[in-house]
Short mmCIF file of C-alpha atoms in Angstrom, two decimals:
data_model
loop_
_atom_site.label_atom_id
_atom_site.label_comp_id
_atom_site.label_asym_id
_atom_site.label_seq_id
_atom_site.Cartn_x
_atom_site.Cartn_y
_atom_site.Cartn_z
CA UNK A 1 -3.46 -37.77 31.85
CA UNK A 2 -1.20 -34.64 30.60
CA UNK A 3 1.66 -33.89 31.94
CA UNK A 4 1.92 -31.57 34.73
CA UNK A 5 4.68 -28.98 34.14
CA UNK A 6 6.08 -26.76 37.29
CA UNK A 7 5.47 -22.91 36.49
CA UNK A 8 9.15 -22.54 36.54
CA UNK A 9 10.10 -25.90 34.44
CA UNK A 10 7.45 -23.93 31.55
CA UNK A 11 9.18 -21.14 31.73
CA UNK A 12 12.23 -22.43 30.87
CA UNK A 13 10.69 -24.99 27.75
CA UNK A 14 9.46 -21.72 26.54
CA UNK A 15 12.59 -19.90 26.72
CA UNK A 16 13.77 -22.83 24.88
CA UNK A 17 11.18 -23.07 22.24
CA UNK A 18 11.39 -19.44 21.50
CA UNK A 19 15.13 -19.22 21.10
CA UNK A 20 14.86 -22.04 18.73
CA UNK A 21 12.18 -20.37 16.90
CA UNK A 22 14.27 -17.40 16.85
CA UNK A 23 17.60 -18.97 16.13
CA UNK A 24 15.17 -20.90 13.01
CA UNK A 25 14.36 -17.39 11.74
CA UNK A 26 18.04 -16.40 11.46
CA UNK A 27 19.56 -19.21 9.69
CA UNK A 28 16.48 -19.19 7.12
CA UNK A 29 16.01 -15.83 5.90
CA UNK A 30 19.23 -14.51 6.10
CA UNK A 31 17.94 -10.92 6.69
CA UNK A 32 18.44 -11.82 10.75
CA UNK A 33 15.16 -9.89 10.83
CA UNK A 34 11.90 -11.95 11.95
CA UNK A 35 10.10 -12.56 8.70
CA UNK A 36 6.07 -11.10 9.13
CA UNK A 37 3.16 -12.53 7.39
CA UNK A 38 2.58 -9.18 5.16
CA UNK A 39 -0.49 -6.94 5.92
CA UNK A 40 -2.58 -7.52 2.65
CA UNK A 41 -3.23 -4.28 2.69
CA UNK A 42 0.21 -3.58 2.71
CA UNK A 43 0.75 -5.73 -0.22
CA UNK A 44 -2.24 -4.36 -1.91
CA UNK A 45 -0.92 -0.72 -1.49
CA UNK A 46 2.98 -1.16 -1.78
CA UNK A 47 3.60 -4.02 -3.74
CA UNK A 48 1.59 -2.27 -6.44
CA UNK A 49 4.90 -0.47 -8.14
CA UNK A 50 7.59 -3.04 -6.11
CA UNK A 51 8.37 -5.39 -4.14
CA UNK A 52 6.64 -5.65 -0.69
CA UNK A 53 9.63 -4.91 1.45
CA UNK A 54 9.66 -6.72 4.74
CA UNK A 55 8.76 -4.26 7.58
CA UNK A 56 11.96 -5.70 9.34
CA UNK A 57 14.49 -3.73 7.06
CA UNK A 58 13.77 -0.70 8.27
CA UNK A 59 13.66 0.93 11.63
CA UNK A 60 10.39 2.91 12.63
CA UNK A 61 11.87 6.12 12.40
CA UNK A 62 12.26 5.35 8.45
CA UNK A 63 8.97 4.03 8.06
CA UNK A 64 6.92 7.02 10.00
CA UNK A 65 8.88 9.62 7.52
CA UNK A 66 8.65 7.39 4.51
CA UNK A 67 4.94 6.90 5.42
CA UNK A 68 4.53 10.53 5.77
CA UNK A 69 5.82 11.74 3.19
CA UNK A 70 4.31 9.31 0.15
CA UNK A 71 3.11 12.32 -1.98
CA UNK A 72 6.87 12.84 -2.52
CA UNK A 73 7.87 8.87 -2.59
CA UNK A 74 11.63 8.43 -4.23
CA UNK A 75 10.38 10.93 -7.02
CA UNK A 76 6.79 9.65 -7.16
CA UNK A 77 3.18 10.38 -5.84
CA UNK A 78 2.34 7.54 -3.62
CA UNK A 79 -0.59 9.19 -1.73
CA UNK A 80 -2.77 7.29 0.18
CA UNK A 81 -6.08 8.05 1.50
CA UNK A 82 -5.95 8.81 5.52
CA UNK A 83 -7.39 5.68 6.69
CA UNK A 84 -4.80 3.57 5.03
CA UNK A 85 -2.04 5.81 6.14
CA UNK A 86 -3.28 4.88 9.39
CA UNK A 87 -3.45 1.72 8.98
CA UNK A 88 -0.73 1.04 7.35
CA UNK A 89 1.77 3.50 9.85
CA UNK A 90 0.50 0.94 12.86
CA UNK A 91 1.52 -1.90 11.24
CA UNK A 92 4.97 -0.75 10.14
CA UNK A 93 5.48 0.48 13.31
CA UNK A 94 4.40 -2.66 15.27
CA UNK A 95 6.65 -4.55 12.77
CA UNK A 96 9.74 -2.52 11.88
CA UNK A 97 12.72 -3.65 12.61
CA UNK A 98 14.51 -3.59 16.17
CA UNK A 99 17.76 -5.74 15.81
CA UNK A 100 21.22 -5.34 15.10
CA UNK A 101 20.46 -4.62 11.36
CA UNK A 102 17.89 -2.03 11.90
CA UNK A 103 19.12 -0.33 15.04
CA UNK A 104 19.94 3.03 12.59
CA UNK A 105 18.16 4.96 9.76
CA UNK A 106 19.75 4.35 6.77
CA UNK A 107 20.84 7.58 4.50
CA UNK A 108 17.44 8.52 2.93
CA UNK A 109 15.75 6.13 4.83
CA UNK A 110 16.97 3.97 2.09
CA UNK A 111 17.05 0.01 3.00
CA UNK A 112 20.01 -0.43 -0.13
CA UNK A 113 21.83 2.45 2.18
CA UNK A 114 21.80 0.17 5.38
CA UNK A 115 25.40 -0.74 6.07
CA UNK A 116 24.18 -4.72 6.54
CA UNK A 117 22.37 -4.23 2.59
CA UNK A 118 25.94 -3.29 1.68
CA UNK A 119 27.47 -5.77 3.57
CA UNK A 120 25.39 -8.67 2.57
CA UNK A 121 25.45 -7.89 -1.37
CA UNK A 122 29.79 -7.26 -1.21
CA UNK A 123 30.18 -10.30 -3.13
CA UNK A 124 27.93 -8.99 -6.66
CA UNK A 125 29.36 -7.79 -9.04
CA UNK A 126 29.21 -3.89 -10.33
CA UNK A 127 28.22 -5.40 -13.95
CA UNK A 128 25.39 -7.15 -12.58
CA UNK A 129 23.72 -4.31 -10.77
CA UNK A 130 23.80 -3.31 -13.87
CA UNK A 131 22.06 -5.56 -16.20
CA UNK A 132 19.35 -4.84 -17.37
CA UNK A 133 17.13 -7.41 -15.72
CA UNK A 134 18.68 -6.04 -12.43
CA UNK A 135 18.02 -2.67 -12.86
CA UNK A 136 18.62 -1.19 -9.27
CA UNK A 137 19.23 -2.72 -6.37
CA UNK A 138 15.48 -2.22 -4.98
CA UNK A 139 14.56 -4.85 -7.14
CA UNK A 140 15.01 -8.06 -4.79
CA UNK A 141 12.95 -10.23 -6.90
CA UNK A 142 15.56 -9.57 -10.24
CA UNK A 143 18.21 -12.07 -7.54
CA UNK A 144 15.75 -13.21 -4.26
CA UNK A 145 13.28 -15.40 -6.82
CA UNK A 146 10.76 -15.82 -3.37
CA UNK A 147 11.18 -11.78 -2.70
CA UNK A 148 7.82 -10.95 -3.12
CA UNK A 149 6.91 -13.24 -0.23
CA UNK A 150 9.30 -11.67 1.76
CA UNK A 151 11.69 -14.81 1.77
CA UNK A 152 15.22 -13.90 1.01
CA UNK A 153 16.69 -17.32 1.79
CA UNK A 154 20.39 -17.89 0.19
CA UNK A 155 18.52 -21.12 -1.77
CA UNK A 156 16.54 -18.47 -3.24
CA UNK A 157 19.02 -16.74 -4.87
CA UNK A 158 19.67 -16.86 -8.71
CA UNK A 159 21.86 -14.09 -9.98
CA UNK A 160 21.11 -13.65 -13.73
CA UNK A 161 23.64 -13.52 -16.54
CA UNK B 1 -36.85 -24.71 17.64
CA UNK B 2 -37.17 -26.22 14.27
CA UNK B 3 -37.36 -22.85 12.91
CA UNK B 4 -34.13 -21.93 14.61
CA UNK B 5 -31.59 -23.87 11.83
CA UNK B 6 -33.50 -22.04 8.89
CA UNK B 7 -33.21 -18.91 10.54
CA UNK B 8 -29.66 -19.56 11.03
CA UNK B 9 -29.30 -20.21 8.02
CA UNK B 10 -31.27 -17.41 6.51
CA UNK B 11 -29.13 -14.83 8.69
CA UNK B 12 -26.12 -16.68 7.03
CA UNK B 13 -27.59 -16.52 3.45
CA UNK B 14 -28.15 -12.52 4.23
CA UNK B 15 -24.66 -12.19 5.84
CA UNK B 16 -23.06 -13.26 2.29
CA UNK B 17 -25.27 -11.47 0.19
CA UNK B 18 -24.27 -8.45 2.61
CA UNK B 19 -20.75 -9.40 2.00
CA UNK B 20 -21.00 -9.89 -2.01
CA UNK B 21 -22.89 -6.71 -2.45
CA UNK B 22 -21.59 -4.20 -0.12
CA UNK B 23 -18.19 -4.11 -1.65
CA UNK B 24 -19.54 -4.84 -5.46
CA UNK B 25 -22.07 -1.73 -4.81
CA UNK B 26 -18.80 0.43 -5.14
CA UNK B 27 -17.85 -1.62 -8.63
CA UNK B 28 -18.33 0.11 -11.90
CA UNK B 29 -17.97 -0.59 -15.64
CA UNK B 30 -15.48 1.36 -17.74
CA UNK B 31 -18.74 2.72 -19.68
CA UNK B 32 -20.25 4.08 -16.14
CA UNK B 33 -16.63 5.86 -15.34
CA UNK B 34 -16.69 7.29 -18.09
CA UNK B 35 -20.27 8.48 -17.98
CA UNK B 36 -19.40 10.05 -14.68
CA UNK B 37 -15.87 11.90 -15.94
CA UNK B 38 -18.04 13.16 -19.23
CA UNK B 39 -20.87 14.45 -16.85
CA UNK B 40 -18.45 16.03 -14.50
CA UNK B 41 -16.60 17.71 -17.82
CA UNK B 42 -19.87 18.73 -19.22
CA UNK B 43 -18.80 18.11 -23.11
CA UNK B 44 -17.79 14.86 -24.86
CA UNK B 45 -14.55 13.15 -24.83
CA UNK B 46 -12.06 13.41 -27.34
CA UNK B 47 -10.32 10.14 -28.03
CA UNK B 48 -7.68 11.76 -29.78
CA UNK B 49 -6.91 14.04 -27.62
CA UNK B 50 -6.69 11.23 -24.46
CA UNK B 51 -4.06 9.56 -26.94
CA UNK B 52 -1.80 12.85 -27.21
CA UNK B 53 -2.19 13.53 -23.04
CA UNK B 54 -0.99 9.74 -22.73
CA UNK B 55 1.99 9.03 -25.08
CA UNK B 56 3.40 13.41 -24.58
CA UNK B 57 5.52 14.23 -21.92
CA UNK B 58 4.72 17.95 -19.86
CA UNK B 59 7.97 19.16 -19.33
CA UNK B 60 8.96 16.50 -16.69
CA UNK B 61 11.06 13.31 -17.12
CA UNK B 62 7.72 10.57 -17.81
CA UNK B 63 4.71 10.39 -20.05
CA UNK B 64 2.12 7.64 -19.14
CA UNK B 65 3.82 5.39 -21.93
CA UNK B 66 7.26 5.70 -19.81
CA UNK B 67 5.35 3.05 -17.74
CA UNK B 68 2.12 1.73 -19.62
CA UNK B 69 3.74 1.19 -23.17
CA UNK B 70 2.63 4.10 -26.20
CA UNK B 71 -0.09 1.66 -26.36
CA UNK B 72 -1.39 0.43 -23.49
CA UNK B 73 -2.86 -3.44 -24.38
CA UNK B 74 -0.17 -5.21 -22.93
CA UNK B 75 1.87 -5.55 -19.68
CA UNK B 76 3.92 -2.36 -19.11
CA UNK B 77 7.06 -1.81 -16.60
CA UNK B 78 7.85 0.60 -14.12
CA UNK B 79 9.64 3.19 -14.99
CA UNK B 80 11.98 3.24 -12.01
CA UNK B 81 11.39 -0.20 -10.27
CA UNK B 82 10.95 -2.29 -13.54
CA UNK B 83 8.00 -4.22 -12.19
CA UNK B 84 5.42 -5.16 -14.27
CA UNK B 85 2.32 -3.21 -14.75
CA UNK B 86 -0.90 -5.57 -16.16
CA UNK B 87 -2.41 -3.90 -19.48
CA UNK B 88 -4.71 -0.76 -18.71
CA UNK B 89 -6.89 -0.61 -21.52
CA UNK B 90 -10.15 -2.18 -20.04
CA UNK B 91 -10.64 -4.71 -23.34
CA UNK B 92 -7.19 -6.39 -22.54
CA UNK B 93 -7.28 -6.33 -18.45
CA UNK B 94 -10.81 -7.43 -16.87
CA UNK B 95 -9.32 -5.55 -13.74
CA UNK B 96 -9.29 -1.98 -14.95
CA UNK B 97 -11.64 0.49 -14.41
CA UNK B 98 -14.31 -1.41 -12.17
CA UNK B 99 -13.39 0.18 -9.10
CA UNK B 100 -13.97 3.96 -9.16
CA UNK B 101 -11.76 4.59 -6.22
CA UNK B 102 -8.69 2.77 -7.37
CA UNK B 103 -9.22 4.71 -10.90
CA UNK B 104 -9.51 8.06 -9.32
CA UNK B 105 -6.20 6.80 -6.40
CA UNK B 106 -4.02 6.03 -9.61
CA UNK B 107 -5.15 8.83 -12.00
CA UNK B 108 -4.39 11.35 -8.85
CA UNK B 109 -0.76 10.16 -8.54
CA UNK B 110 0.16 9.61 -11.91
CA UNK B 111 -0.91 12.62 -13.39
CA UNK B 112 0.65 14.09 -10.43
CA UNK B 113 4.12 12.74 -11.38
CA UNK B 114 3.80 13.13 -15.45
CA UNK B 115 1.98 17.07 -15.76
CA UNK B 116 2.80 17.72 -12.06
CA UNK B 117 -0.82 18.20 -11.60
CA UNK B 118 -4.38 16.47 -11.29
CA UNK B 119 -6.29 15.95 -14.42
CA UNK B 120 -9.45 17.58 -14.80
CA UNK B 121 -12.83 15.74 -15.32
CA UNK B 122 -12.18 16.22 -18.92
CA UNK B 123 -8.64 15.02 -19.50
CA UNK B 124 -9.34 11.53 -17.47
CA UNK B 125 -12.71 11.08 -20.13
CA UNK B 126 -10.31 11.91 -23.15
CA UNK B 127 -7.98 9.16 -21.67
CA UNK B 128 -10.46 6.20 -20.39
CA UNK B 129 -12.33 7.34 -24.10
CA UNK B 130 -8.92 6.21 -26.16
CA UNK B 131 -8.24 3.66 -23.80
CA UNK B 132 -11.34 2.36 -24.40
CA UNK B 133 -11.00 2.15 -28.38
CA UNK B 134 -8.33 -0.21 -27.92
CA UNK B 135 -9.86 -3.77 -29.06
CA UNK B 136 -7.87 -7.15 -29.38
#
């Protein structure tokens, strides 16, 4: 026989359950922003020339210009056809981030520019950003080793030499 | 009703070949692209020249080597991101050149970023032509 919870009493187990869930997400990833099972499409298209950035990082007014504008991409043609665009614009949008970290656009919608980026990375070194396996500091993967599945847990990190 | 689990299964049989061939209808071999860039140029390709386009700069910061290596038969690196880029001639990557619009996506952009331009028909057959005297 299941038990029979009160409307209100599931109301509140859920409240629970999804402040746990949410508390989980904060302690793990250490970006404080709720980590999203990547569109494969947006890992097919994006991850092609680096690493899949979490949707999170960025607030939606940095994805819709970044999205519109990929023909002029950082320096680079990143043009899409229109039906990916599309696609890949509602997803961001659905997904980008809302919290403390990605309240404002960073300077050229830039997620290294984000003042929490900054803040988070304070402890590296200048001589390691610039090593050569490093590189710039877009490249997550060169520190996060599980960047590329958008998991930027603090057990994940291994700074090279 | 005994025909009813055959027919399922025939509609299930037709659903995967549906599946398997509608996408691989779109899949070419590097020979067929560049049948249909030598066509659409209307002269032969010039191997040589393909080689010169690919490892020359055109008055901008890149050449194609900057990311796919002066020649292209094994794993390249981004020029500005440093991630690696799989081998691009067809003989040393399985993956290149069977999909017509991921050729023409990539040939768009990058030619766009090294001559600040689109190839023409006839440029992309010189390239895939060299590319595709590469042999291990």
């Amino acid at each position: 026989m299941p038990i029979q919870f009160s409307r209100r009493w599931r109301h509140i187990a859920l409240g629970l359950a999804a402040a746990a869930l949410a508390h989980g997400t904060q302690a793990d990833d250490g970006t404080r922003a709720a980590r999203v099972p990547l569109l494969p499409q947006y890992q097919q298209e994006c991850a092609a020339c680096h690493v899949a950035y979490p949707p999170g990082m960025l607030p939606a007014a940095s994805w819709q210009r970044l999205i519109d504008n990929l023909p002029r991409h950082f320096g680079t043609d990143a043009s899409l056809d229109a039906a990916t665009v599309k696609n890949l614009s509602t997803w961001l949008a659905a997904h980008a981030g809302n919290g403390m970290r990605a309240r404002e656009a960073p300077t050229e919608d830039r997620i290294t520019r984000s003042a929490w980026f900054i803040r988070e990375h304070d402890e590296v070194r200048a001589a390691t950003w610039k090593l050569p396996a490093v590189k710039s500091a877009a490249n997550c993967v060169a520190c996060h080793t599980r960047a590329d599945q958008g998991a930027f847990n603090e057990h994940d990190i291994r700074v090279p030499r | 009703m005994k025909t009813f689990p055959s027919l399922r299964c025939a509609a299930g049989a037709l659903a995967v070949v549906l599946i398997s061939v509608v996408p691989a209808a779109r899949a070419v071999t590097p020979a067929e692209q560049l049948a249909g860039y030598v066509a659409q140029a209307g002269a032969p390709p010039a191997p040589a020249r393909g080689q010169q386009l690919f490892t020359s700069t055109h008055g901008r910061e890149w050449s194609c080597s900057s990311c796919h290596g002066a020649v292209p038969t094994q794993t390249g690196k981004h020029a500005s991101t440093g991630k690696p880029i799989g081998a691009l001639a067809p003989a040393f990557n399985a993956e290149r050149f069977v999909d017509a619009a991921k050729a023409e996506k990539w040939f768009r952009r990058n030619c766009n970023d090294v001559i600040g331009r689109e190839c023409s028909p006839a440029e992309k057959a010189d390239m895939l032509a060299w590319l595709m005297t590469l042999k291990p």
